Amino acid sequence: MSLAEKQAFLCRLYTDRVFRSLFFSDANRAFNFYKLSDEEKNNLLKIPSSEILSFSSGVSSKNKELIAMNFPKTSNYFGVTFSFYLNRYLDLFKFNKYMTVKQHVINFGDFLLSCLLSDKAENDLMIELADYEYTKLVVAQQYIANVTHNQNYIGKTDQKNLAACSLKPLAKKKPMQADEYVFSANFLIKDYSYNFNLSSLDKIKQSLKDKYTFLFSSKNFQSYLINSTTSSLLTFIRETRSLSKISRALKRSYQSPEQMDNLLEILYRFIDEEVILMEKSNS
Amino acid sequence: MTPLCHKVPTLGSGIGYRAAISHSILKHKNEIEVLEVITEHYINEKKSSGVPIEQLCENFRVVPHGLNLSICSPHLDKSYIEKVYEFIKKIKPHYYTDHLALTSCPGIDIGHLSPIIYDYDTLNIVIDNVNRLQDYFGIPLALENITYNFSHSDNCLIYSEFVNNLVDKTDCGLLLDLTNLYINAFNHEFDATDFINHLPLNNILHIHIAGEYELNGKLIDGHCCAVQKGTWDLLSYLMQKAKPAAIILEHDADFPNNFRELLDTVVRAKTYLN
């Protein structure tokens, strides 16, 4: 009848999960959407369903893999919930030739965060991880766009900070292994100047269990691993946006001037490194 | 005026450009004669990441490789074709490559290469599309053989009959992916050398080689490991019969720590061209 109709039917069969289910359960109803001759219908019915499923699952898992590899931690530690929202995203937003994988990855990050934030039952840690990985991707994307010509960037900073690592999942199109990450993190509050390396999966798991948060500086592309107290402090700062207000609040909470000085120094450092955006002169 | 395949000069051996290895590619530009770039990475609205195409063109002979032409579609996507045309104008390649595959229909992009129906309806559409595109682009088009899990039951032509007819009517080029051929021959149990013997060998412009792996008794074109013996054997066999312009190593993931491993493959491929 029409080659165009036959191709349209095939394209939908490969990409539309619901339509495929309809075809398998009641092919005539699926055929009703297209102008196909009886011979064409018969030929389509002769394609083994296992092959259709295998091909379409290849298409869909390829797309899923491309997205998930850019959210290595969120997809690794919260696989079930991550897949749930990823399936929903891919049902709603199909891959097309006008959007790059990176654009899809960024869009999915936005979609995932919105879904998680609207779903109150979700794990806070998952939201933080998704936020962290999404922000990292957006920053990396901007950074790549801005410094395309600087070919030494990856070579020079490779393995030295998370910024270089964060570019790799985008560039290499494969997930980073957890033990490839070397966090040069500042352990704040208790001893903010204590630098330590976190390079093993076990340690990362432990840190996640203890609900540490990752922060990412858009200025120097350093990552920070912070504990829950600092996380609360930063949440507070985000809402306040005034250093003098923060100082007063800290004064109420921390009686020791030395402890407060330490906290303010941390804040200054975060301001310097643009982890938070605030004018120092406010104080 | 349709451009002629046989006027394409020998370009050499090279590799598919991937952002992850861009630094190494530029560092070893003297050992890479040709670079194959993915068209879609450069024609989207948003600025592409990686090394700018102008810089690649300054350092290499560049061959564009598209993924979404969907050459068997009765209605080619005009906007996509326009963008490809602009890209071709910009980089001035000797020929343009894409796949003999169905990748889209109006409103749907499969995002993957799916097998076409080898019948006369499709053949006529492909002939018409190839002729129009070659006239428009002003350079030959070379179409690649893809891997497939199933064949359509309404096929009434075999691949070699289809492409021989196509080449007769369009003088288009062929991109022969030897690894895809090796995989298909293994998975569907046919003789790959016999397949080669029945192709219009003079029109093979471009060769792909890559690494495959086995999963559940089937070969998969993973593009993530070293080129295996099966592909090298086919390359050796083919090069006694054909004179392609370029041989390209495709490697998309799990890049070796030492880029030299990929370079050695490119250098080995070059020996066949010589």
Coordinates of N, CA, C and O in Angstrom, one line a residue, chain A residues 82-246:
Chain A
F82 N 15.7 5.6 40.4 CA 16.3 6.3 39.3 C 15.7 5.7 38.0 O 15.2 6.5 37.1
S83 N 15.6 4.4 37.9 CA 15.0 3.8 36.7 C 13.5 4.1 36.5 O 13.1 4.3 35.4
F84 N 12.8 4.2 37.6 CA 11.4 4.6 37.5 C 11.2 5.9 36.8 O 10.4 6.1 35.9
Y85 N 12.0 6.9 37.3 CA 11.9 8.2 36.7 C 12.5 8.3 35.3 O 12.0 9.1 34.4
L86 N 13.5 7.5 35.1 CA 14.2 7.5 33.7 C 13.2 6.9 32.7 O 13.0 7.5 31.6
N87 N 12.5 5.9 33.1 CA 11.5 5.3 32.2 C 10.4 6.3 31.9 O 10.0 6.4 30.7
R88 N 10.0 7.0 32.9 CA 8.9 8.0 32.7 C 9.4 9.1 31.8 O 8.7 9.5 30.9
Y89 N 10.6 9.5 32.0 CA 11.2 10.6 31.1 C 11.2 10.1 29.7 O 10.8 10.9 28.8
L90 N 11.7 8.9 29.5 CA 11.9 8.4 28.1 C 10.5 8.1 27.4 O 10.4 8.2 26.2
D91 N 9.5 7.8 28.2 CA 8.2 7.7 27.6 C 7.7 9.0 27.2 O 6.9 9.1 26.2
L92 N 8.0 10.1 27.9 CA 7.5 11.4 27.6 C 8.3 12.2 26.6 O 7.8 12.9 25.7
F93 N 9.7 12.0 26.7 CA 10.5 12.8 25.8 C 11.4 11.8 25.0 O 12.4 11.3 25.5
K94 N 11.1 11.7 23.7 CA 11.8 10.7 22.9 C 13.1 11.4 22.4 O 13.2 12.6 22.3
F95 N 14.1 10.5 22.2 CA 15.3 11.0 21.6 C 15.0 11.4 20.2 O 14.2 10.8 19.5
N96 N 15.6 12.5 19.7 CA 15.5 12.9 18.3 C 16.8 13.5 17.9 O 17.7 13.8 18.7
K97 N 16.9 13.6 16.5 CA 18.2 14.0 16.0 C 18.6 15.5 16.3 O 19.7 15.9 16.0
Y98 N 17.6 16.2 16.7 CA 17.9 17.6 17.0 C 18.4 17.9 18.4 O 18.8 19.0 18.7
M99 N 18.3 16.9 19.2 CA 18.8 17.1 20.6 C 20.0 16.1 20.8 O 19.9 14.9 20.5
T100 N 21.1 16.7 21.3 CA 22.2 15.8 21.6 C 22.0 15.0 22.8 O 21.1 15.4 23.6
V101 N 22.8 14.0 23.0 CA 22.6 13.2 24.2 C 22.8 14.1 25.5 O 22.1 14.0 26.5
K102 N 23.8 15.0 25.3 CA 24.1 15.9 26.5 C 22.9 16.8 26.8 O 22.6 17.0 28.0
Q103 N 22.2 17.2 25.8 CA 21.0 18.0 26.1 C 19.9 17.2 26.8 O 19.3 17.6 27.7
H104 N 19.8 15.9 26.3 CA 18.9 15.0 27.0 C 19.3 14.8 28.5 O 18.4 14.7 29.4
V105 N 20.6 14.6 28.7 CA 21.1 14.4 30.0 C 20.7 15.5 30.9 O 20.2 15.3 32.0
I106 N 21.0 16.7 30.4 CA 20.7 17.9 31.2 C 19.1 18.0 31.5 O 18.7 18.3 32.6
N107 N 18.4 17.8 30.4 CA 16.9 17.8 30.6 C 16.4 16.8 31.6 O 15.5 17.1 32.4
F108 N 17.0 15.6 31.5 CA 16.6 14.6 32.4 C 17.0 15.0 33.9 O 16.2 14.7 34.8
G109 N 18.1 15.6 34.1 CA 18.5 16.0 35.4 C 17.5 16.9 36.0 O 17.1 16.8 37.1
D110 N 17.1 17.9 35.2 CA 16.1 18.8 35.6 C 14.7 18.1 35.9 O 14.1 18.4 36.9
F111 N 14.4 17.2 35.0 CA 13.1 16.4 35.2 C 13.2 15.6 36.5 O 12.3 15.6 37.3
L112 N 14.3 14.9 36.7 CA 14.5 14.1 37.9 C 14.4 14.9 39.2 O 13.7 14.5 40.1
L113 N 15.1 16.0 39.2 CA 15.1 16.8 40.4 C 13.6 17.3 40.7 O 13.2 17.3 41.8
S114 N 13.0 17.8 39.6 CA 11.6 18.3 39.8 C 10.7 17.1 40.4 O 9.9 17.4 41.3
C115 N 10.9 15.9 39.8 CA 10.0 14.8 40.3 C 10.4 14.5 41.7 O 9.5 14.3 42.5
L116 N 11.6 14.4 42.0 CA 12.0 14.1 43.4 C 11.6 15.1 44.4 O 11.1 14.8 45.5
L117 N 11.7 16.4 44.0 CA 11.3 17.4 44.9 C 9.8 17.4 45.2 O 9.3 17.8 46.2
S118 N 9.0 17.0 44.1 CA 7.6 17.0 44.3 C 7.1 15.7 45.0 O 6.0 15.6 45.4
D119 N 8.0 14.7 45.0 CA 7.6 13.5 45.7 C 8.2 13.5 47.1 O 9.4 13.1 47.3
K120 N 7.4 13.9 48.1 CA 7.9 14.2 49.4 C 8.5 12.9 50.1 O 9.3 13.0 51.0
A121 N 8.0 11.8 49.6 CA 8.4 10.5 50.2 C 9.8 10.1 49.9 O 10.4 9.3 50.5
E122 N 10.4 10.8 48.9 CA 11.7 10.4 48.4 C 12.8 10.7 49.4 O 12.7 11.6 50.3
N123 N 13.9 10.0 49.3 CA 15.0 10.1 50.1 C 15.8 11.4 49.9 O 16.1 11.8 48.8
D124 N 16.0 12.1 51.0 CA 16.7 13.4 50.9 C 18.1 13.3 50.2 O 18.5 14.1 49.5
L125 N 18.7 12.2 50.6 CA 20.1 12.0 50.1 C 20.1 11.8 48.6 O 20.9 12.3 47.9
M126 N 19.0 11.1 48.1 CA 18.9 11.0 46.6 C 18.8 12.3 45.9 O 19.3 12.6 44.9
I127 N 18.0 13.2 46.6 CA 17.8 14.5 46.0 C 19.1 15.3 46.0 O 19.5 15.9 45.0
E128 N 19.8 15.2 47.1 CA 21.1 15.9 47.1 C 22.1 15.3 46.1 O 22.8 16.1 45.4
L129 N 22.1 14.0 46.0 CA 23.0 13.4 45.0 C 22.6 13.8 43.5 O 23.5 14.2 42.7
A130 N 21.3 13.7 43.3 CA 20.9 14.1 41.9 C 21.2 15.6 41.7 O 21.6 15.9 40.6
D131 N 20.9 16.4 42.7 CA 21.2 17.8 42.5 C 22.7 18.0 42.2 O 23.1 18.8 41.4
Y132 N 23.5 17.3 43.0 CA 25.0 17.4 42.9 C 25.4 17.0 41.5 O 26.1 17.8 40.8
E133 N 24.9 15.9 41.0 CA 25.4 15.4 39.7 C 24.8 16.3 38.6 O 25.5 16.5 37.6
Y134 N 23.6 16.7 38.8 CA 23.0 17.6 37.7 C 23.7 18.9 37.6 O 24.1 19.4 36.5
T135 N 24.0 19.5 38.8 CA 24.7 20.8 38.8 C 26.1 20.6 38.2 O 26.5 21.5 37.4
K136 N 26.7 19.5 38.6 CA 28.1 19.3 38.0 C 28.0 19.2 36.5 O 28.9 19.7 35.8
L137 N 27.0 18.5 36.0 CA 26.8 18.4 34.5 C 26.6 19.8 33.9 O 27.2 20.0 32.8
V138 N 25.7 20.5 34.5 CA 25.4 21.9 33.9 C 26.7 22.7 33.9 O 27.0 23.3 32.9
V139 N 27.4 22.7 35.0 CA 28.6 23.5 35.1 C 29.7 23.0 34.1 O 30.3 23.7 33.4
A140 N 29.8 21.6 34.0 CA 30.8 21.1 33.1 C 30.4 21.4 31.7 O 31.3 21.8 30.9
Q141 N 29.1 21.4 31.4 CA 28.7 21.7 30.0 C 29.0 23.2 29.7 O 29.5 23.4 28.6
Q142 N 28.8 24.1 30.7 CA 29.1 25.5 30.4 C 30.6 25.6 30.3 O 31.1 26.3 29.5
Y143 N 31.3 24.9 31.1 CA 32.8 25.0 31.1 C 33.3 24.5 29.8 O 34.1 25.2 29.1
I144 N 32.8 23.4 29.3 CA 33.2 22.8 28.0 C 33.0 23.9 26.9 O 33.8 24.1 26.1
A145 N 31.8 24.4 26.9 CA 31.4 25.4 25.9 C 32.4 26.6 26.0 O 32.7 27.2 24.9
N146 N 32.8 27.0 27.2 CA 33.6 28.2 27.3 C 35.1 27.9 27.0 O 35.8 28.9 26.6
V147 N 35.6 26.8 27.3 CA 37.0 26.5 27.2 C 37.3 25.4 26.2 O 38.3 24.7 26.4
T148 N 36.5 25.4 25.2 CA 36.7 24.3 24.2 C 38.2 24.3 23.7 O 38.7 23.2 23.4
H149 N 38.7 25.5 23.5 CA 40.0 25.5 22.9 C 41.2 25.1 23.8 O 42.3 24.8 23.4
N150 N 40.9 25.1 25.1 CA 42.0 24.7 26.1 C 42.1 23.2 26.1 O 41.5 22.6 26.9
Q151 N 42.9 22.7 25.2 CA 43.0 21.2 25.2 C 43.8 20.6 26.3 O 43.8 19.5 26.5
N152 N 44.5 21.5 27.0 CA 45.3 21.0 28.1 C 44.5 20.7 29.4 O 45.0 20.1 30.3
Y153 N 43.3 21.2 29.3 CA 42.5 21.2 30.6 C 42.4 19.8 31.2 O 42.8 19.6 32.4
I154 N 42.0 18.8 30.4 CA 41.8 17.5 31.0 C 43.1 16.9 31.4 O 43.3 16.3 32.5
G155 N 44.1 17.1 30.5 CA 45.4 16.5 30.8 C 46.0 17.1 32.1 O 46.6 16.4 32.9
K156 N 45.9 18.4 32.3 CA 46.6 19.0 33.4 C 45.9 18.7 34.7 O 46.6 18.5 35.7
T157 N 44.6 18.6 34.7 CA 43.9 18.5 36.0 C 43.4 17.1 36.3 O 42.9 16.9 37.3
D158 N 43.6 16.3 35.3 CA 43.1 14.9 35.4 C 43.5 14.3 36.8 O 44.7 14.3 37.2
Q159 N 42.6 13.7 37.4 CA 42.7 13.0 38.7 C 43.1 14.0 39.9 O 43.2 13.6 41.0
K160 N 43.2 15.3 39.6 CA 43.6 16.1 40.7 C 42.4 16.8 41.4 O 42.4 17.1 42.5
N161 N 41.4 16.9 40.6 CA 40.1 17.4 41.3 C 38.9 16.8 40.5 O 39.0 16.3 39.4
L162 N 37.8 17.0 41.2 CA 36.6 16.4 40.6 C 36.2 17.0 39.3 O 35.5 16.4 38.5
A163 N 36.6 18.3 39.1 CA 36.2 19.0 37.9 C 36.6 18.2 36.7 O 35.8 18.0 35.8
A164 N 37.8 17.8 36.7 CA 38.3 17.0 35.5 C 37.5 15.7 35.4 O 37.1 15.3 34.3
C165 N 37.3 15.1 36.6 CA 36.6 13.8 36.5 C 35.2 14.0 36.0 O 34.6 13.2 35.3
S166 N 34.6 15.1 36.4 CA 33.2 15.4 36.1 C 33.1 15.5 34.6 O 32.0 15.3 34.0
L167 N 34.1 15.9 33.9 CA 34.0 16.1 32.5 C 34.1 14.7 31.8 O 33.6 14.5 30.7
K168 N 34.7 13.8 32.5 CA 34.9 12.5 31.8 C 33.6 11.7 31.5 O 33.6 11.2 30.4
P169 N 32.7 11.6 32.4 CA 31.5 10.9 32.0 C 30.8 11.4 30.7 O 30.3 10.7 29.9
L170 N 30.9 12.8 30.6 CA 30.4 13.4 29.4 C 31.2 13.0 28.2 O 30.7 12.6 27.1
A171 N 32.5 13.1 28.4 CA 33.4 12.9 27.2 C 33.6 11.4 26.9 O 33.5 11.1 25.7
K172 N 33.7 10.6 27.9 CA 34.0 9.2 27.6 C 32.8 8.4 27.3 O 32.9 7.3 26.8
K173 N 31.7 8.9 27.6 CA 30.4 8.2 27.4 C 30.4 6.9 28.1 O 30.0 5.9 27.6
K174 N 31.0 6.8 29.3 CA 30.9 5.6 30.1 C 30.9 6.1 31.5 O 31.5 7.1 31.9
P175 N 30.3 5.3 32.4 CA 30.3 5.7 33.8 C 31.7 5.6 34.4 O 32.5 4.7 34.1
M176 N 32.0 6.6 35.3 CA 33.2 6.5 36.0 C 33.1 5.4 37.1 O 32.0 5.2 37.7
Q177 N 34.1 4.6 37.3 CA 34.1 3.7 38.4 C 34.3 4.5 39.6 O 35.0 5.5 39.6
A178 N 33.6 4.1 40.7 CA 33.7 4.8 41.9 C 35.1 5.0 42.4 O 35.5 6.1 42.9
D179 N 35.9 4.0 42.2 CA 37.3 4.1 42.7 C 38.2 5.0 41.8 O 39.4 5.2 42.1
E180 N 37.6 5.5 40.7 CA 38.4 6.4 39.9 C 38.3 7.8 40.4 O 39.1 8.7 40.1
Y181 N 37.3 8.1 41.3 CA 37.2 9.4 41.8 C 38.2 9.6 43.0 O 38.3 8.7 43.8
V182 N 38.8 10.7 42.9 CA 39.7 11.0 44.1 C 39.2 12.3 44.6 O 39.3 13.4 43.9
F183 N 38.5 12.3 45.7 CA 38.0 13.6 46.2 C 39.1 14.3 47.1 O 39.5 13.7 48.0
S184 N 39.4 15.4 46.6 CA 40.3 16.2 47.5 C 39.3 17.1 48.3 O 38.9 18.2 47.9
A185 N 38.9 16.5 49.4 CA 37.8 17.2 50.2 C 38.3 17.9 51.4 O 39.2 17.4 52.1
N186 N 37.6 18.9 51.7 CA 37.9 19.6 53.0 C 36.8 19.1 54.0 O 35.6 19.3 53.8
F187 N 37.3 18.5 55.1 CA 36.4 18.0 56.1 C 36.1 19.2 57.0 O 36.9 19.6 57.8
L188 N 34.9 19.7 56.9 CA 34.6 20.9 57.6 C 34.1 20.8 59.0 O 33.8 19.7 59.4
I189 N 33.9 21.9 59.6 CA 33.4 22.0 61.0 C 34.4 21.5 62.0 O 34.9 22.2 62.8
K190 N 34.6 20.1 62.0 CA 35.5 19.6 63.0 C 36.9 20.2 62.8 O 37.6 20.6 63.7
D191 N 37.4 20.0 61.6 CA 38.7 20.6 61.3 C 38.6 20.9 59.8 O 38.9 20.1 59.0
Y192 N 38.3 22.1 59.5 CA 38.0 22.4 58.1 C 39.3 22.4 57.2 O 39.3 22.4 56.0
S193 N 40.4 22.5 57.9 CA 41.7 22.6 57.1 C 42.3 21.2 56.9 O 43.3 21.0 56.2
Y194 N 41.6 20.2 57.4 CA 42.1 18.8 57.2 C 41.8 18.3 55.9 O 40.6 18.1 55.5
N195 N 42.8 18.1 55.1 CA 42.6 17.5 53.7 C 42.7 16.0 53.7 O 43.6 15.5 54.4
F196 N 41.8 15.4 53.1 CA 42.0 13.9 53.0 C 41.5 13.4 51.6 O 40.7 14.1 51.0
N197 N 42.0 12.3 51.2 CA 41.6 11.7 50.0 C 40.6 10.6 50.2 O 40.8 9.8 51.1
L198 N 39.7 10.6 49.4 CA 38.7 9.5 49.5 C 38.6 8.8 48.2 O 38.2 9.3 47.2
S199 N 39.2 7.6 48.1 CA 39.4 7.0 46.8 C 38.7 5.6 46.7 O 38.7 5.1 45.6
S200 N 38.3 5.1 47.8 CA 37.7 3.7 47.6 C 36.2 3.7 47.7 O 35.6 4.6 48.3
L201 N 35.6 2.8 47.0 CA 34.2 2.7 47.0 C 33.6 2.5 48.4 O 32.6 3.1 48.8
D202 N 34.3 1.8 49.2 CA 33.8 1.5 50.6 C 33.7 2.8 51.4 O 32.7 3.1 52.1
K203 N 34.7 3.7 51.2 CA 34.7 4.9 51.9 C 33.6 5.8 51.4 O 32.9 6.5 52.2
I204 N 33.4 5.8 50.1 CA 32.3 6.6 49.6 C 30.9 6.1 50.1 O 30.1 6.9 50.5
K205 N 30.8 4.8 50.1 CA 29.5 4.3 50.7 C 29.4 4.7 52.1 O 28.3 5.1 52.5
Q206 N 30.5 4.6 52.9 CA 30.4 5.0 54.3 C 30.0 6.4 54.4 O 29.1 6.8 55.2
S207 N 30.6 7.3 53.5 CA 30.3 8.7 53.7 C 28.9 9.0 53.3 O 28.2 9.8 53.9
L208 N 28.3 8.2 52.3 CA 26.9 8.4 52.0 C 26.0 8.0 53.1 O 25.0 8.6 53.4
K209 N 26.4 6.9 53.7 CA 25.7 6.4 54.8 C 25.6 7.4 56.0 O 24.6 7.6 56.6
D210 N 26.7 8.1 56.1 CA 26.7 9.1 57.2 C 26.1 10.4 56.7 O 26.2 11.5 57.4
K211 N 25.5 10.4 55.6 CA 24.8 11.6 55.0 C 25.7 12.8 54.8 O 25.4 13.9 55.2
Y212 N 26.8 12.6 54.3 CA 27.6 13.7 53.9 C 27.1 14.2 52.6 O 26.5 13.5 51.8
T213 N 27.4 15.5 52.3 CA 26.9 16.1 51.1 C 28.1 16.5 50.3 O 29.1 16.9 50.8
F214 N 27.9 16.5 49.0 CA 29.0 17.0 48.1 C 28.6 18.4 47.6 O 27.5 18.7 47.3
L215 N 29.6 19.2 47.6 CA 29.4 20.6 47.0 C 30.4 20.8 45.9 O 31.4 20.2 45.9
F216 N 30.0 21.6 45.0 CA 30.9 21.8 43.8 C 31.1 23.3 43.6 O 30.1 24.0 43.5
S217 N 32.3 23.7 43.5 CA 32.5 25.1 43.3 C 32.6 25.4 41.8 O 33.4 24.8 41.1
S218 N 31.9 26.4 41.3 CA 31.9 26.7 39.9 C 33.1 27.5 39.5 O 33.4 27.7 38.4
K219 N 33.8 28.0 40.6 CA 34.9 28.9 40.3 C 36.2 28.1 40.1 O 36.9 28.3 39.1
N220 N 36.5 27.2 41.0 CA 37.7 26.5 40.9 C 37.5 25.0 40.6 O 38.4 24.2 40.5
F221 N 36.2 24.7 40.4 CA 35.9 23.3 40.1 C 36.4 22.3 41.1 O 36.6 21.1 40.8
Q222 N 36.5 22.7 42.3 CA 36.9 21.8 43.4 C 35.6 21.3 44.0 O 34.5 21.9 43.9
S223 N 35.7 20.1 44.4 CA 34.5 19.5 45.1 C 34.7 19.5 46.6 O 35.9 19.4 47.0
Y224 N 33.7 19.6 47.3 CA 33.8 19.6 48.8 C 32.9 18.5 49.3 O 31.7 18.3 48.9
L225 N 33.4 17.8 50.2 CA 32.6 16.8 50.9 C 32.3 17.4 52.3 O 33.2 17.7 53.1
I226 N 31.0 17.6 52.6 CA 30.7 18.3 53.9 C 29.8 17.4 54.7 O 29.0 16.6 54.2
N227 N 29.8 17.6 55.9 CA 28.9 16.8 56.8 C 27.6 17.5 57.0 O 27.3 18.6 56.4
S228 N 26.7 16.8 57.7 CA 25.3 17.3 57.8 C 25.2 18.6 58.4 O 24.3 19.4 58.1
T229 N 26.1 18.9 59.4 CA 26.0 20.2 60.1 C 26.3 21.4 59.1 O 25.6 22.4 59.0
T230 N 27.3 21.2 58.3 CA 27.7 22.2 57.3 C 26.6 22.3 56.3 O 26.3 23.4 55.8
S231 N 26.0 21.1 55.9 CA 25.0 21.1 55.0 C 23.8 22.0 55.5 O 23.2 22.8 54.7
S232 N 23.5 21.8 56.7 CA 22.4 22.6 57.3 C 22.7 24.1 57.3 O 21.9 24.9 57.0
L233 N 24.0 24.3 57.6 CA 24.5 25.7 57.7 C 24.3 26.3 56.3 O 23.8 27.5 56.1
L234 N 24.7 25.6 55.2 CA 24.6 26.1 53.9 C 23.1 26.3 53.4 O 22.8 27.2 52.7
T235 N 22.3 25.4 53.9 CA 20.9 25.5 53.6 C 20.4 26.8 54.2 O 19.6 27.6 53.5
F236 N 20.8 27.0 55.4 CA 20.4 28.2 56.1 C 20.9 29.5 55.3 O 20.2 30.4 55.1
I237 N 22.2 29.4 54.9 CA 22.8 30.5 54.2 C 22.0 30.8 52.9 O 21.7 31.9 52.5
R238 N 21.7 29.7 52.2 CA 21.0 29.9 50.9 C 19.7 30.7 51.1 O 19.3 31.5 50.2
E239 N 19.1 30.5 52.2 CA 17.8 31.2 52.4 C 18.1 32.6 52.9 O 17.3 33.5 52.7
T240 N 19.2 32.8 53.6 CA 19.4 34.1 54.2 C 20.0 35.2 53.3 O 19.5 36.3 53.2
R241 N 21.1 34.8 52.7 CA 21.8 35.7 51.7 C 22.3 37.0 52.3 O 22.5 38.0 51.6
S242 N 22.6 37.0 53.6 CA 23.2 38.2 54.2 C 24.1 37.7 55.3 O 23.8 37.0 56.2
L243 N 25.4 38.1 55.1 CA 26.4 37.6 56.0 C 26.2 38.2 57.4 O 26.5 37.5 58.4
S244 N 25.7 39.4 57.5 CA 25.5 39.9 58.9 C 24.5 39.2 59.6 O 24.6 38.9 60.8
K245 N 23.4 38.8 58.9 CA 22.3 38.0 59.5 C 22.9 36.6 59.9 O 22.5 36.1 61.0
I246 N 23.7 36.1 59.1 CA 24.3 34.8 59.4 C 25.2 34.9 60.6 O 25.1 34.1 61.6

